[in-house]
Amino acid sequence: MPELPEVEVLRRSLEPLVMGDRVRSVSVAEPRLRERVDAQRLEALTLGRMIVGTRRRAKYLLIDLELGSTLVVHLGMSGCLTLVPQDAPRLLHEHISIGMNSGRRLRFEDPRRFGLVFALETEQVESDRHFAHLGIEPLSDEMSGGFLRNLAKSRRGPVKSFIMNSEIVVGVGNIYACEALYRAGIHPVRSVARISRDRWGRLANALKGTLEDAIRQGGTTLKDFADATGREGYFRVSLESYGRAGESCGRCGGTIRRRIQAGRSTFYCPSCQT
DNA sequence: CGTAGACCCTGCGCGC
DNA sequence: TGCGCGCAGGGTCTAC
């Protein structure tokens, strides 16, 4: 489900609803996520504490609590974090439930269990193994054509893999990689060694623009993405290449194609992406 | 060292 | 209606 825009949309919808609220109960119905949930540690670092802020790093949602702890949530492919009334029924794949003093509960669902939920000391976040090797935030000022070009010097391989590599730049998954390359007019298979200075600049702008537009439109709901209140995103209607194999390219009239690249579907226009 | 592929897991839509 | 197959927005580990 979620790439950077979806996690950011979730964060923005969640923050005003939970700020100042306090954790009253923690319940782990199914600890077998991508990494086993340590229910005791989760409870020890959250129970009785007030939520003082939210942040996002890459595709991780960080919920900061008083007394210096942070609750970390990663949605994987099928994860969903919503705020529901305390008495809402527990769903089949509701693996973690966090009851709040306000009488609501944070519901973490994840059918495929590729997600992550854990807690740590706030000051340990940066050095934690999940965060220590992450690249730059694409919406930060660090992102530029020069930055990408510079890192590409020591690398090989197709540009799509490059922009999806979280050690280079974070938050770009399969959908937005396809969309950004489409906007930049760059073929996804093109080697990073054969991209001009000019085109690195266009790619950096396309990444920013695509991610910003997607956030503005509430993210992309293909199947099951929703924000903290259950609202779906509508960037899906703005997708120009992703999922459009066989349709005509809105830019040149060619036909959008699909191919498998590094095990994932890549959508592109073979005539205007070169 | 860097990259490709398998793998983790469930659910859905499709063709037969 | 039922079944098997391929596919899905994540990341990590292994084998080259």
mmCIF file of N, CA and C (backbone and C1' of nucleotides) in Angstrom, chain A residues 1 59 173 223 225 242 264-265, chain C residues 6-13:
data_model
loop_
_atom_site.group_PDB
_atom_site.id
_atom_site.type_symbol
_atom_site.label_atom_id
_atom_site.label_comp_id
_atom_site.label_asym_id
_atom_site.label_seq_id
_atom_site.Cartn_x
_atom_site.Cartn_y
_atom_site.Cartn_z
ATOM 1 N N MET A 1 0.797 -1.199 0.000
ATOM 2 C CA MET A 1 0.000 0.000 0.000
ATOM 3 C C MET A 1 0.839 1.262 0.000
ATOM 4 N N LYS A 59 9.509 5.511 4.907
ATOM 5 C CA LYS A 59 8.119 5.032 4.962
ATOM 6 C C LYS A 59 7.732 4.659 6.383
ATOM 7 N N GLY A 173 8.627 4.070 -3.925
ATOM 8 C CA GLY A 173 8.307 2.677 -4.213
ATOM 9 C C GLY A 173 7.977 2.494 -5.681
ATOM 10 N N LYS A 223 -6.143 -0.243 -3.628
ATOM 11 C CA LYS A 223 -7.021 -1.270 -3.099
ATOM 12 C C LYS A 223 -7.459 -0.897 -1.694
ATOM 13 N N PHE A 225 -5.545 1.502 0.678
ATOM 14 C CA PHE A 225 -4.951 2.564 1.485
ATOM 15 C C PHE A 225 -6.029 3.511 2.016
ATOM 16 N N TYR A 242 1.604 4.051 -14.264
ATOM 17 C CA TYR A 242 1.400 2.873 -13.415
ATOM 18 C C TYR A 242 0.016 2.250 -13.634
ATOM 19 N N ARG A 264 9.668 -6.781 -10.267
ATOM 20 C CA ARG A 264 8.457 -5.962 -10.099
ATOM 21 C C ARG A 264 8.004 -5.404 -11.444
ATOM 22 N N SER A 265 6.721 -5.157 -11.539
ATOM 23 C CA SER A 265 6.169 -4.580 -12.752
ATOM 24 C C SER A 265 6.654 -3.154 -12.941
ATOM 25 P P DG C 6 1.629 -19.059 -12.830
ATOM 26 O "O5'" DG C 6 1.196 -17.532 -12.773
ATOM 27 C "C5'" DG C 6 0.313 -17.006 -13.761
ATOM 28 C "C4'" DG C 6 -0.012 -15.575 -13.400
ATOM 29 C "C3'" DG C 6 1.201 -14.767 -12.949
ATOM 30 O "O3'" DG C 6 1.114 -13.465 -13.505
ATOM 31 C "C1'" DG C 6 -0.428 -14.781 -11.233
ATOM 32 P P DC C 7 2.351 -12.502 -13.347
ATOM 33 O "O5'" DC C 7 1.771 -11.395 -12.372
ATOM 34 C "C5'" DC C 7 0.515 -10.764 -12.624
ATOM 35 C "C4'" DC C 7 0.056 -10.102 -11.348
ATOM 36 C "C3'" DC C 7 1.200 -9.397 -10.622
ATOM 37 O "O3'" DC C 7 1.083 -7.990 -10.787
ATOM 38 C "C1'" DC C 7 -0.206 -10.640 -9.130
ATOM 39 P P DA C 8 2.306 -7.084 -10.255
ATOM 40 O "O5'" DA C 8 1.787 -6.607 -8.830
ATOM 41 C "C5'" DA C 8 0.592 -5.841 -8.737
ATOM 42 C "C4'" DA C 8 0.254 -5.627 -7.270
ATOM 43 C "C3'" DA C 8 1.496 -5.406 -6.403
ATOM 44 O "O3'" DA C 8 1.828 -4.018 -6.372
ATOM 45 C "C1'" DA C 8 -0.017 -6.937 -5.370
ATOM 46 P P DG C 9 3.242 -3.554 -6.843
ATOM 47 O "O5'" DG C 9 3.646 -2.436 -5.813
ATOM 48 C "C5'" DG C 9 3.175 -1.125 -5.957
ATOM 49 C "C4'" DG C 9 3.588 -0.301 -4.774
ATOM 50 C "C3'" DG C 9 4.226 -0.994 -3.585
ATOM 51 O "O3'" DG C 9 4.994 -0.030 -2.873
ATOM 52 C "C1'" DG C 9 2.033 -0.420 -3.034
ATOM 53 P P DG C 10 6.494 -0.281 -2.672
ATOM 54 O "O5'" DG C 10 6.499 -1.099 -1.305
ATOM 55 C "C5'" DG C 10 6.143 -0.436 -0.090
ATOM 56 C "C4'" DG C 10 6.734 -1.211 1.072
ATOM 57 C "C3'" DG C 10 8.256 -1.334 0.982
ATOM 58 O "O3'" DG C 10 8.828 -0.352 1.824
ATOM 59 C "C1'" DG C 10 7.259 -3.443 1.421
ATOM 60 P P DG C 11 10.421 -0.154 1.735
ATOM 61 O "O5'" DG C 11 11.047 -1.510 2.300
ATOM 62 C "C5'" DG C 11 11.067 -1.726 3.703
ATOM 63 C "C4'" DG C 11 11.643 -3.099 3.988
ATOM 64 C "C3'" DG C 11 13.154 -3.177 3.788
ATOM 65 O "O3'" DG C 11 13.738 -3.639 4.993
ATOM 66 C "C1'" DG C 11 12.057 -4.989 2.711
ATOM 67 P P DT C 12 15.320 -3.672 5.171
ATOM 68 O "O5'" DT C 12 15.664 -5.227 5.267
ATOM 69 C "C5'" DT C 12 14.789 -6.109 5.945
ATOM 70 C "C4'" DT C 12 15.241 -7.527 5.661
ATOM 71 C "C3'" DT C 12 16.766 -7.657 5.603
ATOM 72 O "O3'" DT C 12 17.119 -8.839 6.270
ATOM 73 C "C1'" DT C 12 15.831 -8.459 3.612
ATOM 74 P P DC C 13 18.635 -9.074 6.778
ATOM 75 O "O5'" DC C 13 19.002 -10.454 6.074
ATOM 76 C "C5'" DC C 13 18.111 -11.569 6.173
ATOM 77 C "C4'" DC C 13 18.387 -12.500 5.005
ATOM 78 C "C3'" DC C 13 19.886 -12.758 4.784
ATOM 79 O "O3'" DC C 13 20.182 -14.130 4.980
ATOM 80 C "C1'" DC C 13 18.763 -12.202 2.736
#
